[in-house]
mmCIF file of C-alpha atoms and ligand atoms in Angstrom:
data_model
loop_
_atom_site.group_PDB
_atom_site.id
_atom_site.type_symbol
_atom_site.label_atom_id
_atom_site.label_comp_id
_atom_site.label_asym_id
_atom_site.label_seq_id
_atom_site.Cartn_x
_atom_site.Cartn_y
_atom_site.Cartn_z
ATOM 1 C CA MET F 20 -26.962 53.223 -8.308
ATOM 2 C CA MET F 21 -28.271 50.652 -10.704
ATOM 3 C CA GLY F 22 -28.193 52.080 -14.181
ATOM 4 C CA VAL F 23 -27.409 50.347 -17.444
ATOM 5 C CA VAL F 24 -27.612 46.608 -17.690
ATOM 6 C CA ALA F 25 -24.318 44.823 -18.372
ATOM 7 C CA ALA F 26 -24.979 42.200 -21.039
ATOM 8 C CA ASP F 27 -23.023 39.047 -21.645
ATOM 9 C CA GLU F 28 -23.469 35.817 -23.511
ATOM 10 C CA THR F 29 -22.632 32.148 -23.071
ATOM 11 C CA GLU F 30 -23.966 28.776 -24.154
ATOM 12 C CA VAL F 31 -24.949 27.408 -20.746
ATOM 13 C CA ALA F 32 -25.766 29.561 -17.719
ATOM 14 C CA ILE F 33 -25.232 27.438 -14.614
ATOM 15 C CA VAL F 34 -27.010 28.628 -11.484
ATOM 16 C CA GLY F 35 -25.213 27.433 -8.343
ATOM 17 C CA ALA F 36 -21.594 26.551 -7.517
ATOM 18 C CA GLY F 37 -22.209 23.379 -5.521
ATOM 19 C CA PRO F 38 -21.064 19.937 -6.681
ATOM 20 C CA ALA F 39 -23.704 19.631 -9.454
ATOM 21 C CA GLY F 40 -23.032 23.044 -11.024
ATOM 22 C CA LEU F 41 -19.256 22.829 -10.729
ATOM 23 C CA VAL F 42 -18.975 19.296 -12.107
ATOM 24 C CA LEU F 43 -21.291 20.324 -14.940
ATOM 25 C CA SER F 44 -19.021 23.287 -15.722
ATOM 26 C CA HIS F 45 -16.027 20.946 -16.006
ATOM 27 C CA LEU F 46 -17.910 18.391 -18.116
ATOM 28 C CA LEU F 47 -19.053 21.139 -20.494
ATOM 29 C CA ALA F 48 -15.577 22.652 -20.704
ATOM 30 C CA ALA F 49 -14.224 19.193 -21.623
ATOM 31 C CA ARG F 50 -16.690 19.248 -24.543
ATOM 32 C CA ASP F 51 -15.738 22.801 -25.590
ATOM 33 C CA ILE F 52 -19.129 24.107 -24.539
ATOM 34 C CA ASP F 53 -19.006 27.604 -23.113
ATOM 35 C CA CYS F 54 -20.568 28.184 -19.682
ATOM 36 C CA VAL F 55 -20.739 30.685 -16.851
ATOM 37 C CA VAL F 56 -21.422 29.687 -13.228
ATOM 38 C CA LEU F 57 -23.490 32.138 -11.155
ATOM 39 C CA GLU F 58 -23.355 31.700 -7.368
ATOM 40 C CA GLN F 59 -25.235 33.835 -4.874
ATOM 41 C CA ARG F 60 -22.785 33.302 -1.998
ATOM 42 C CA ASP F 61 -19.135 34.317 -1.828
ATOM 43 C CA ARG F 62 -16.297 31.902 -2.508
ATOM 44 C CA ALA F 63 -15.337 31.402 1.148
ATOM 45 C CA TYR F 64 -18.925 30.508 2.055
ATOM 46 C CA VAL F 65 -19.305 27.750 -0.529
ATOM 47 C CA GLU F 66 -15.843 26.417 0.210
ATOM 48 C CA HIS F 67 -16.594 26.024 3.905
ATOM 49 C CA ARG F 68 -20.147 24.680 3.814
ATOM 50 C CA VAL F 69 -19.766 21.420 5.749
ATOM 51 C CA ARG F 70 -21.644 18.472 4.255
ATOM 52 C CA ALA F 71 -21.157 14.716 4.033
ATOM 53 C CA GLY F 72 -17.895 13.266 2.867
ATOM 54 C CA VAL F 73 -18.224 9.904 1.164
ATOM 55 C CA LEU F 74 -17.467 9.614 -2.539
ATOM 56 C CA GLU F 75 -18.804 6.646 -4.456
ATOM 57 C CA HIS F 76 -16.425 4.804 -6.731
ATOM 58 C CA PRO F 77 -18.009 6.255 -9.946
ATOM 59 C CA THR F 78 -17.708 9.781 -8.513
ATOM 60 C CA VAL F 79 -13.995 9.300 -7.873
ATOM 61 C CA GLU F 80 -13.491 7.788 -11.342
ATOM 62 C CA LEU F 81 -15.286 10.716 -12.948
ATOM 63 C CA LEU F 82 -13.192 13.286 -11.082
ATOM 64 C CA ARG F 83 -10.044 11.396 -12.101
ATOM 65 C CA SER F 84 -11.125 11.289 -15.751
ATOM 66 C CA LEU F 85 -11.491 15.077 -15.639
ATOM 67 C CA GLY F 86 -8.049 15.553 -14.069
ATOM 68 C CA LEU F 87 -9.653 16.855 -10.864
ATOM 69 C CA ALA F 88 -8.510 14.209 -8.387
ATOM 70 C CA ASP F 89 -4.887 15.108 -7.558
ATOM 71 C CA ARG F 90 -5.581 16.274 -4.005
ATOM 72 C CA LEU F 91 -8.390 13.756 -3.591
ATOM 73 C CA ASP F 92 -5.954 10.949 -4.428
ATOM 74 C CA ARG F 93 -3.376 12.370 -2.001
ATOM 75 C CA GLU F 94 -5.609 13.274 0.930
ATOM 76 C CA GLY F 95 -8.794 11.220 0.479
ATOM 77 C CA LEU F 96 -9.125 8.183 2.717
ATOM 78 C CA ALA F 97 -9.769 5.011 0.710
ATOM 79 C CA HIS F 98 -12.128 2.730 2.643
ATOM 80 C CA ARG F 99 -12.719 -0.826 1.586
ATOM 81 C CA GLY F 100 -15.971 -1.171 3.530
ATOM 82 C CA ILE F 101 -18.121 -0.037 6.449
ATOM 83 C CA GLN F 102 -19.188 -1.497 9.758
ATOM 84 C CA LEU F 103 -22.747 -1.979 10.985
ATOM 85 C CA ALA F 104 -23.170 -2.248 14.751
ATOM 86 C CA PHE F 105 -26.135 -3.540 16.758
ATOM 87 C CA ASP F 106 -26.390 -5.176 20.171
ATOM 88 C CA GLY F 107 -22.959 -3.677 20.804
ATOM 89 C CA VAL F 108 -21.290 -5.849 18.145
ATOM 90 C CA ARG F 109 -19.635 -4.569 14.966
ATOM 91 C CA HIS F 110 -20.046 -6.389 11.649
ATOM 92 C CA ARG F 111 -17.939 -5.540 8.611
ATOM 93 C CA ILE F 112 -19.303 -5.217 5.104
ATOM 94 C CA ASP F 113 -16.297 -5.447 2.825
ATOM 95 C CA PHE F 114 -17.206 -3.604 -0.384
ATOM 96 C CA LEU F 115 -13.925 -4.373 -2.093
ATOM 97 C CA GLU F 116 -14.279 -8.091 -1.531
ATOM 98 C CA LEU F 117 -17.978 -8.142 -2.450
ATOM 99 C CA THR F 118 -17.949 -5.810 -5.451
ATOM 100 C CA GLY F 119 -14.326 -5.047 -6.358
ATOM 101 C CA ARG F 120 -15.000 -1.372 -5.597
ATOM 102 C CA SER F 121 -14.282 0.856 -2.636
ATOM 103 C CA ILE F 122 -15.287 4.322 -1.427
ATOM 104 C CA THR F 123 -13.294 7.445 -0.565
ATOM 105 C CA VAL F 124 -13.840 9.648 2.460
ATOM 106 C CA TYR F 125 -13.198 13.272 1.450
ATOM 107 C CA GLY F 126 -15.327 16.218 2.583
ATOM 108 C CA GLN F 127 -17.776 17.700 0.103
ATOM 109 C CA GLN F 128 -16.321 21.148 0.709
ATOM 110 C CA GLU F 129 -12.887 19.817 -0.281
ATOM 111 C CA VAL F 130 -14.374 18.620 -3.581
ATOM 112 C CA VAL F 131 -15.930 22.062 -4.025
ATOM 113 C CA LYS F 132 -12.582 23.798 -3.333
ATOM 114 C CA ASP F 133 -10.799 21.604 -5.879
ATOM 115 C CA LEU F 134 -13.459 22.148 -8.552
ATOM 116 C CA ILE F 135 -13.491 25.911 -8.068
ATOM 117 C CA ALA F 136 -9.682 26.211 -8.112
ATOM 118 C CA ALA F 137 -9.388 24.117 -11.285
ATOM 119 C CA ARG F 138 -12.183 25.977 -13.044
ATOM 120 C CA LEU F 139 -10.756 29.401 -12.250
ATOM 121 C CA ALA F 140 -7.232 28.251 -13.192
ATOM 122 C CA ALA F 141 -8.586 27.217 -16.605
ATOM 123 C CA GLY F 142 -10.093 30.683 -17.037
ATOM 124 C CA GLY F 143 -13.661 29.459 -16.547
ATOM 125 C CA PRO F 144 -15.907 32.201 -15.213
ATOM 126 C CA ILE F 145 -17.566 31.756 -11.815
ATOM 127 C CA VAL F 146 -19.459 34.853 -10.710
ATOM 128 C CA PHE F 147 -19.732 34.834 -6.914
ATOM 129 C CA GLU F 148 -22.222 37.026 -5.070
ATOM 130 C CA ALA F 149 -24.610 37.057 -8.019
ATOM 131 C CA VAL F 150 -27.926 37.787 -6.302
ATOM 132 C CA ASP F 151 -31.578 37.858 -7.407
ATOM 133 C CA VAL F 152 -30.774 35.348 -10.139
ATOM 134 C CA THR F 153 -33.840 34.994 -12.377
ATOM 135 C CA PRO F 154 -34.070 32.852 -15.509
ATOM 136 C CA ILE F 155 -36.272 34.441 -18.204
ATOM 137 C CA GLY F 156 -37.806 32.936 -21.340
ATOM 138 C CA VAL F 157 -36.669 29.377 -20.708
ATOM 139 C CA ASP F 158 -39.542 28.149 -22.906
ATOM 140 C CA THR F 159 -38.123 30.082 -25.891
ATOM 141 C CA ASP F 160 -34.981 29.644 -27.996
ATOM 142 C CA HIS F 161 -33.471 32.744 -26.411
ATOM 143 C CA PRO F 162 -33.391 32.322 -22.664
ATOM 144 C CA LEU F 163 -31.423 34.637 -20.445
ATOM 145 C CA VAL F 164 -30.572 34.965 -16.786
ATOM 146 C CA ARG F 165 -30.875 38.266 -14.963
ATOM 147 C CA TYR F 166 -28.928 38.881 -11.798
ATOM 148 C CA ARG F 167 -27.439 41.656 -9.746
ATOM 149 C CA ARG F 168 -23.891 41.999 -8.504
ATOM 150 C CA ASP F 169 -22.408 44.960 -6.609
ATOM 151 C CA ASP F 170 -25.519 46.968 -7.436
ATOM 152 C CA GLN F 171 -24.975 46.428 -11.142
ATOM 153 C CA ARG F 172 -27.730 44.691 -13.092
ATOM 154 C CA HIS F 173 -26.615 41.943 -15.466
ATOM 155 C CA GLU F 174 -28.167 39.906 -18.238
ATOM 156 C CA LEU F 175 -26.566 36.679 -19.365
ATOM 157 C CA ARG F 176 -27.967 35.462 -22.657
ATOM 158 C CA CYS F 177 -27.615 31.722 -23.200
ATOM 159 C CA ARG F 178 -29.022 28.660 -24.915
ATOM 160 C CA ILE F 179 -29.559 26.505 -21.821
ATOM 161 C CA VAL F 180 -30.068 27.297 -18.140
ATOM 162 C CA ALA F 181 -28.831 24.680 -15.646
ATOM 163 C CA GLY F 182 -30.585 25.000 -12.272
ATOM 164 C CA CYS F 183 -28.085 23.605 -9.762
ATOM 165 C CA ASP F 184 -29.140 25.983 -6.991
ATOM 166 C CA GLY F 185 -29.786 23.602 -4.148
ATOM 167 C CA SER F 186 -32.722 22.819 -1.920
ATOM 168 C CA TYR F 187 -34.072 26.392 -1.880
ATOM 169 C CA SER F 188 -33.869 26.489 -5.664
ATOM 170 C CA VAL F 189 -35.288 29.462 -7.558
ATOM 171 C CA CYS F 190 -34.882 27.560 -10.831
ATOM 172 C CA ALA F 191 -36.908 24.531 -9.713
ATOM 173 C CA GLY F 192 -39.768 26.828 -8.734
ATOM 174 C CA MET F 193 -40.048 27.903 -12.382
ATOM 175 C CA VAL F 194 -41.021 24.459 -13.658
ATOM 176 C CA PRO F 195 -44.792 24.604 -14.197
ATOM 177 C CA GLY F 196 -46.867 21.695 -12.931
ATOM 178 C CA ARG F 197 -44.027 20.374 -10.821
ATOM 179 C CA ALA F 198 -45.074 17.416 -8.650
ATOM 180 C CA VAL F 199 -43.219 16.633 -5.443
ATOM 181 C CA ALA F 200 -43.206 13.178 -3.826
ATOM 182 C CA GLU F 201 -41.803 13.331 -0.320
ATOM 183 C CA ARG F 202 -41.345 11.727 3.046
ATOM 184 C CA ARG F 203 -40.244 13.288 6.323
ATOM 185 C CA TYR F 204 -38.601 11.248 9.041
ATOM 186 C CA PRO F 205 -39.356 11.854 12.719
ATOM 187 C CA PHE F 206 -35.738 12.674 13.551
ATOM 188 C CA ALA F 207 -32.719 14.764 12.558
ATOM 189 C CA TRP F 208 -28.937 14.397 12.834
ATOM 190 C CA LEU F 209 -26.742 16.421 15.106
ATOM 191 C CA GLY F 210 -23.331 16.403 13.374
ATOM 192 C CA ILE F 211 -19.965 17.507 14.739
ATOM 193 C CA LEU F 212 -16.406 17.807 13.521
ATOM 194 C CA ALA F 213 -13.902 17.299 16.323
ATOM 195 C CA ARG F 214 -10.179 17.816 16.436
ATOM 196 C CA ALA F 215 -9.577 14.274 17.606
ATOM 197 C CA ALA F 216 -7.678 11.493 15.864
ATOM 198 C CA PRO F 217 -9.981 8.774 14.496
ATOM 199 C CA THR F 218 -9.283 5.367 15.983
ATOM 200 C CA GLN F 219 -10.980 3.446 13.163
ATOM 201 C CA ASP F 220 -10.260 3.313 9.478
ATOM 202 C CA GLU F 221 -13.860 2.517 8.561
ATOM 203 C CA LEU F 222 -17.203 4.211 9.196
ATOM 204 C CA VAL F 223 -19.296 2.681 11.967
ATOM 205 C CA TYR F 224 -23.105 2.888 11.612
ATOM 206 C CA ALA F 225 -24.563 2.064 15.033
ATOM 207 C CA SER F 226 -28.178 1.108 15.683
ATOM 208 C CA HIS F 227 -28.944 1.600 19.379
ATOM 209 C CA GLU F 228 -31.960 1.750 21.691
ATOM 210 C CA ARG F 229 -31.055 5.374 22.486
ATOM 211 C CA GLY F 230 -30.987 6.209 18.763
ATOM 212 C CA PHE F 231 -28.644 5.950 15.818
ATOM 213 C CA ALA F 232 -25.016 7.130 15.906
ATOM 214 C CA LEU F 233 -22.440 7.341 13.124
ATOM 215 C CA TYR F 234 -18.683 7.368 13.451
ATOM 216 C CA SER F 235 -16.857 8.933 10.508
ATOM 217 C CA MET F 236 -13.724 10.957 9.915
ATOM 218 C CA ARG F 237 -12.174 13.574 7.651
ATOM 219 C CA SER F 238 -8.431 13.200 8.138
ATOM 220 C CA PRO F 239 -5.934 11.578 10.510
ATOM 221 C CA GLU F 240 -6.625 14.513 12.884
ATOM 222 C CA VAL F 241 -10.371 15.092 12.510
ATOM 223 C CA THR F 242 -13.302 12.855 13.489
ATOM 224 C CA ARG F 243 -16.831 13.395 12.116
ATOM 225 C CA LEU F 244 -19.667 12.146 14.304
ATOM 226 C CA TYR F 245 -23.451 12.148 14.148
ATOM 227 C CA LEU F 246 -26.279 11.471 16.601
ATOM 228 C CA GLN F 247 -29.947 10.887 15.873
ATOM 229 C CA VAL F 248 -31.896 13.662 17.631
ATOM 230 C CA ALA F 249 -35.425 15.087 17.510
ATOM 231 C CA PRO F 250 -36.363 17.110 14.414
ATOM 232 C CA GLY F 251 -35.554 20.782 14.949
ATOM 233 C CA GLU F 252 -33.425 19.904 17.989
ATOM 234 C CA ASP F 253 -31.996 22.968 19.731
ATOM 235 C CA LEU F 254 -28.187 22.864 19.541
ATOM 236 C CA ALA F 255 -28.029 24.947 22.704
ATOM 237 C CA ALA F 256 -29.404 21.946 24.607
ATOM 238 C CA TRP F 257 -26.298 19.953 23.664
ATOM 239 C CA SER F 258 -23.193 20.854 25.653
ATOM 240 C CA ASP F 259 -19.934 19.291 24.473
ATOM 241 C CA ASP F 260 -20.097 17.021 27.458
ATOM 242 C CA ARG F 261 -23.606 15.814 26.611
ATOM 243 C CA ILE F 262 -22.587 15.123 22.998
ATOM 244 C CA TRP F 263 -19.572 13.017 24.005
ATOM 245 C CA THR F 264 -21.516 11.153 26.675
ATOM 246 C CA GLU F 265 -24.296 10.297 24.230
ATOM 247 C CA LEU F 266 -21.828 9.182 21.559
ATOM 248 C CA ALA F 267 -20.047 6.963 24.079
ATOM 249 C CA ALA F 268 -23.390 5.439 25.089
ATOM 250 C CA ARG F 269 -24.483 4.624 21.539
ATOM 251 C CA LEU F 270 -21.250 3.594 19.826
ATOM 252 C CA PRO F 271 -20.043 0.005 20.380
ATOM 253 C CA LEU F 272 -16.911 0.943 22.309
ATOM 254 C CA ALA F 273 -15.274 -2.436 22.859
ATOM 255 C CA ASP F 274 -12.769 -4.692 21.117
ATOM 256 C CA GLY F 275 -10.251 -1.906 20.615
ATOM 257 C CA PHE F 276 -12.817 0.694 19.494
ATOM 258 C CA ARG F 277 -12.077 3.788 21.534
ATOM 259 C CA LEU F 278 -13.588 7.228 21.059
ATOM 260 C CA ASN F 279 -10.991 10.000 21.113
ATOM 261 C CA THR F 280 -12.496 13.300 22.193
ATOM 262 C CA GLY F 281 -11.236 16.788 21.395
ATOM 263 C CA PRO F 282 -12.388 20.338 20.680
ATOM 264 C CA ILE F 283 -15.593 20.468 18.621
ATOM 265 C CA ILE F 284 -14.798 22.707 15.646
ATOM 266 C CA GLU F 285 -18.152 22.575 13.848
ATOM 267 C CA ARG F 286 -21.681 21.522 14.781
ATOM 268 C CA GLY F 287 -25.098 21.556 13.161
ATOM 269 C CA VAL F 288 -28.498 19.879 12.960
ATOM 270 C CA THR F 289 -29.694 18.428 9.634
ATOM 271 C CA GLY F 290 -33.292 17.366 9.012
ATOM 272 C CA MET F 291 -33.982 13.979 7.461
ATOM 273 C CA HIS F 292 -36.164 14.160 4.440
ATOM 274 C CA SER F 293 -36.690 12.455 1.070
ATOM 275 C CA SER F 294 -38.156 14.265 -1.922
ATOM 276 C CA VAL F 295 -38.281 13.997 -5.684
ATOM 277 C CA ALA F 296 -39.684 16.809 -7.846
ATOM 278 C CA THR F 297 -40.653 16.104 -11.445
ATOM 279 C CA PRO F 298 -40.239 17.013 -14.188
ATOM 280 C CA MET F 299 -36.591 18.085 -13.956
ATOM 281 C CA ARG F 300 -36.855 20.140 -17.155
ATOM 282 C CA TYR F 301 -38.957 22.940 -18.575
ATOM 283 C CA GLY F 302 -37.991 24.050 -22.078
ATOM 284 C CA LYS F 303 -34.318 25.062 -21.947
ATOM 285 C CA LEU F 304 -34.173 24.894 -18.137
ATOM 286 C CA LEU F 305 -32.701 21.690 -16.667
ATOM 287 C CA ILE F 306 -32.584 21.032 -12.910
ATOM 288 C CA ALA F 307 -29.975 18.932 -11.067
ATOM 289 C CA GLY F 308 -29.003 17.862 -7.555
ATOM 290 C CA ASP F 309 -30.746 19.079 -4.395
ATOM 291 C CA ALA F 310 -32.798 21.503 -6.476
ATOM 292 C CA ALA F 311 -34.668 18.446 -7.787
ATOM 293 C CA HIS F 312 -34.350 15.858 -5.044
ATOM 294 C CA ILE F 313 -33.258 15.386 -1.450
ATOM 295 C CA VAL F 314 -32.134 12.119 0.104
ATOM 296 C CA PRO F 315 -31.894 11.491 3.846
ATOM 297 C CA ALA F 316 -28.253 11.622 4.920
ATOM 298 C CA THR F 317 -27.785 7.940 5.816
ATOM 299 C CA GLY F 318 -25.435 6.508 3.182
ATOM 300 C CA ALA F 319 -24.182 9.946 2.066
ATOM 301 C CA LYS F 320 -25.687 9.902 -1.405
ATOM 302 C CA GLY F 321 -26.630 13.591 -1.876
ATOM 303 C CA MET F 322 -23.465 14.829 -3.568
ATOM 304 C CA ASN F 323 -22.951 11.615 -5.525
ATOM 305 C CA LEU F 324 -26.463 11.816 -6.936
ATOM 306 C CA ALA F 325 -26.041 15.494 -7.812
ATOM 307 C CA ILE F 326 -22.876 14.628 -9.744
ATOM 308 C CA ALA F 327 -24.651 11.747 -11.511
ATOM 309 C CA ASP F 328 -27.332 14.230 -12.665
ATOM 310 C CA ALA F 329 -24.584 16.526 -13.968
ATOM 311 C CA THR F 330 -23.174 13.723 -16.143
ATOM 312 C CA VAL F 331 -26.601 13.097 -17.690
ATOM 313 C CA MET F 332 -27.159 16.813 -18.180
ATOM 314 C CA ALA F 333 -23.796 17.356 -19.862
ATOM 315 C CA ALA F 334 -24.486 14.515 -22.305
ATOM 316 C CA ALA F 335 -27.979 15.855 -23.105
ATOM 317 C CA ILE F 336 -26.638 19.392 -23.619
ATOM 318 C CA GLU F 337 -23.878 18.152 -25.892
ATOM 319 C CA ASP F 338 -26.390 16.249 -28.034
ATOM 320 C CA ALA F 339 -28.677 19.278 -28.160
ATOM 321 C CA LEU F 340 -26.050 21.932 -28.894
ATOM 322 C CA ARG F 341 -23.446 19.986 -30.877
ATOM 323 C CA GLY F 342 -25.200 16.868 -32.122
ATOM 324 C CA GLY F 343 -28.198 18.559 -33.716
ATOM 325 C CA ARG F 344 -30.520 16.608 -31.410
ATOM 326 C CA PRO F 345 -32.414 19.172 -29.327
ATOM 327 C CA GLU F 346 -35.048 16.521 -28.579
ATOM 328 C CA ARG F 347 -32.492 14.854 -26.261
ATOM 329 C CA LEU F 348 -33.310 17.483 -23.657
ATOM 330 C CA ALA F 349 -36.731 15.861 -23.390
ATOM 331 C CA ASP F 350 -35.132 12.613 -22.184
ATOM 332 C CA TYR F 351 -33.255 14.319 -19.359
ATOM 333 C CA THR F 352 -35.846 13.751 -16.604
ATOM 334 C CA SER F 353 -36.478 10.082 -17.341
ATOM 335 C CA THR F 354 -32.758 9.325 -17.699
ATOM 336 C CA CYS F 355 -32.041 10.882 -14.301
ATOM 337 C CA LEU F 356 -35.036 9.422 -12.524
ATOM 338 C CA SER F 357 -34.031 5.777 -12.633
ATOM 339 C CA ARG F 358 -30.890 6.538 -10.608
ATOM 340 C CA VAL F 359 -32.734 9.062 -8.449
ATOM 341 C CA TRP F 360 -35.351 6.523 -7.348
ATOM 342 C CA ARG F 361 -32.861 3.720 -6.816
ATOM 343 C CA THR F 362 -30.845 6.108 -4.654
ATOM 344 C CA GLN F 363 -33.999 7.121 -2.769
ATOM 345 C CA LEU F 364 -34.690 3.446 -2.129
ATOM 346 C CA PHE F 365 -31.158 2.852 -0.871
ATOM 347 C CA SER F 366 -31.106 5.928 1.392
ATOM 348 C CA HIS F 367 -34.574 5.124 2.733
ATOM 349 C CA ARG F 368 -33.555 1.529 3.490
ATOM 350 C CA MET F 369 -30.374 2.583 5.254
ATOM 351 C CA THR F 370 -32.347 5.166 7.242
ATOM 352 C CA THR F 371 -35.153 2.823 8.298
ATOM 353 C CA MET F 372 -32.770 -0.037 9.060
ATOM 354 C CA LEU F 373 -30.663 1.987 11.484
ATOM 355 C CA HIS F 374 -32.742 4.632 13.288
ATOM 356 C CA ARG F 375 -34.965 4.398 16.312
ATOM 357 C CA PHE F 376 -38.588 5.109 15.290
ATOM 358 C CA GLY F 377 -40.484 5.286 18.582
ATOM 359 C CA ASP F 378 -41.453 2.170 20.498
ATOM 360 C CA ASP F 379 -43.216 -0.002 17.936
ATOM 361 C CA PRO F 380 -41.951 -3.532 18.737
ATOM 362 C CA PHE F 381 -42.880 -4.833 15.295
ATOM 363 C CA GLN F 382 -40.729 -2.208 13.622
ATOM 364 C CA ARG F 383 -37.826 -2.938 15.993
ATOM 365 C CA GLN F 384 -37.968 -6.628 15.122
ATOM 366 C CA LEU F 385 -38.057 -5.906 11.390
ATOM 367 C CA GLN F 386 -35.000 -3.684 11.764
ATOM 368 C CA ARG F 387 -33.265 -6.384 13.708
ATOM 369 C CA ALA F 388 -34.113 -8.974 11.022
ATOM 370 C CA GLU F 389 -32.773 -6.679 8.321
ATOM 371 C CA LEU F 390 -29.525 -6.091 10.203
ATOM 372 C CA ASP F 391 -29.197 -9.837 10.800
ATOM 373 C CA LEU F 392 -29.763 -10.520 7.128
ATOM 374 C CA VAL F 393 -27.355 -7.946 5.771
ATOM 375 C CA THR F 394 -24.602 -9.071 8.136
ATOM 376 C CA SER F 395 -25.068 -12.814 7.566
ATOM 377 C CA SER F 396 -26.165 -13.273 3.944
ATOM 378 C CA ALA F 397 -23.555 -12.645 1.250
ATOM 379 C CA ALA F 398 -26.342 -11.854 -1.230
ATOM 380 C CA ALA F 399 -27.869 -9.187 1.046
ATOM 381 C CA ALA F 400 -24.445 -7.749 1.906
ATOM 382 C CA THR F 401 -23.482 -7.602 -1.776
ATOM 383 C CA ASP F 402 -26.680 -5.741 -2.591
ATOM 384 C CA LEU F 403 -25.881 -3.115 0.058
ATOM 385 C CA ALA F 404 -22.213 -2.967 -0.982
ATOM 386 C CA GLU F 405 -23.011 -2.502 -4.659
ATOM 387 C CA GLN F 406 -25.309 0.409 -3.997
ATOM 388 C CA TYR F 407 -23.145 2.008 -1.335
ATOM 389 C CA ALA F 408 -20.001 1.833 -3.505
ATOM 390 C CA GLY F 409 -22.113 3.227 -6.358
ATOM 391 C CA LEU F 410 -23.605 1.842 -9.542
ATOM 392 C CA PRO F 411 -21.910 3.085 -12.740
ATOM 393 C CA PHE F 412 -22.872 6.469 -14.256
ATOM 394 C CA ALA F 413 -24.332 4.701 -17.299
ATOM 395 C CA THR F 414 -25.005 7.595 -19.586
ATOM 396 C CA PHE F 415 -21.685 9.199 -19.012
ATOM 397 C CA ALA F 416 -19.644 5.981 -19.253
ATOM 398 C CA GLU F 417 -20.621 5.592 -22.910
ATOM 399 C CA ARG F 418 -19.151 8.962 -23.630
ATOM 400 C CA VAL F 419 -15.903 9.225 -21.738
ATOM 401 C CA GLY F 420 -12.727 8.823 -23.733
HETATM 402 C C1 DHB N 519 -20.806 10.862 6.483
HETATM 403 C C2 DHB N 519 -22.103 11.258 6.282
HETATM 404 C C3 DHB N 519 -23.068 10.331 6.020
HETATM 405 O O1 DHB N 519 -24.347 10.706 5.820
HETATM 406 C C4 DHB N 519 -22.767 8.980 5.954
HETATM 407 O O2 DHB N 519 -23.740 8.084 5.709
HETATM 408 C C5 DHB N 519 -21.472 8.589 6.131
HETATM 409 C C6 DHB N 519 -20.486 9.532 6.409
HETATM 410 C C7 DHB N 519 -19.753 11.859 6.751
HETATM 411 O O3 DHB N 519 -20.075 13.047 6.798
HETATM 412 O O4 DHB N 519 -18.602 11.479 6.946
#
């Protein structure tokens, strides 16, 4: 029975234990700012939620600076570039050569596991299975978050609420006058994890008449693969055999590129969608990651962008709570938005360059011209490489160390 309300207090109540909320909790702890993470799911669920797995260079550097990269440095796969394939031919874009930076392939859920383990080991509270989370009074100086756990009602008093609660965010819905700019794409991705050894040490993005395909990996034993499919595609229509046959048809399997098959251990369909909701703040409530914006999967920017938001948020909170500059919270949205829109542009370009959009011959020729350009002009390749490998986390860089 729900009786008395258990009351508690912290400086920052973080709603959501995904990459944004967890990185924020570590950044705040590094600044001696007290926080509590509230997560509606259980620990096993968030640790096994399969997402993309490419970490930008600044993301890796940030995790290292926080002492959170031991396993990432051991098990992550450092990639110096990617390959773009069209007309059955692969073209390399060498990020390291073009920009001096590389990327690391490491599953998002592995990052989440590492962040949770380190936070709990440091005694940082993460409340799993906190349901009906509701921020109250975020436009006052005394906000609080109500939630329920094991049939006990709780109230967490705080100074700031961080809404890092993902694409179905409760927190984002509390921002009055929120405007959403969005675009839906006429396709989705069917993604699989297969117990099959990767044969490549770089990702292969393949543009094909039958639709886009992506070759990626998670470890020396596990391959990650994606196919462009119709939006809302029924997984039941895709037998293992059909998936492998379609992958073999779309990937440029020649010149030593073989596709190892094996048991499919995970599968899902992800819609392709871009959105940006503004403002990202209301009073003492700040929103980060998918709760504020969604990027289409091509280029794997979702987690990296969520972590970039967390760095801006941590800096703004520190200025407000420790630096006597509460007005810094007002700059949070505009500081985040420049990276958000550049990332939207990048993800949109990658998506439109590589997917099949119906039969429009003009569009096909533009795509072809863009692929030609990016694989033949050093300037165009460097532009792609710089954005893929990740532009620096400006606001945070000034403050580390
Ligand atoms: C992966 C996902 C992406 O969206 C991408 O662009 C590259 C790789 C992945 O899951 O490995």
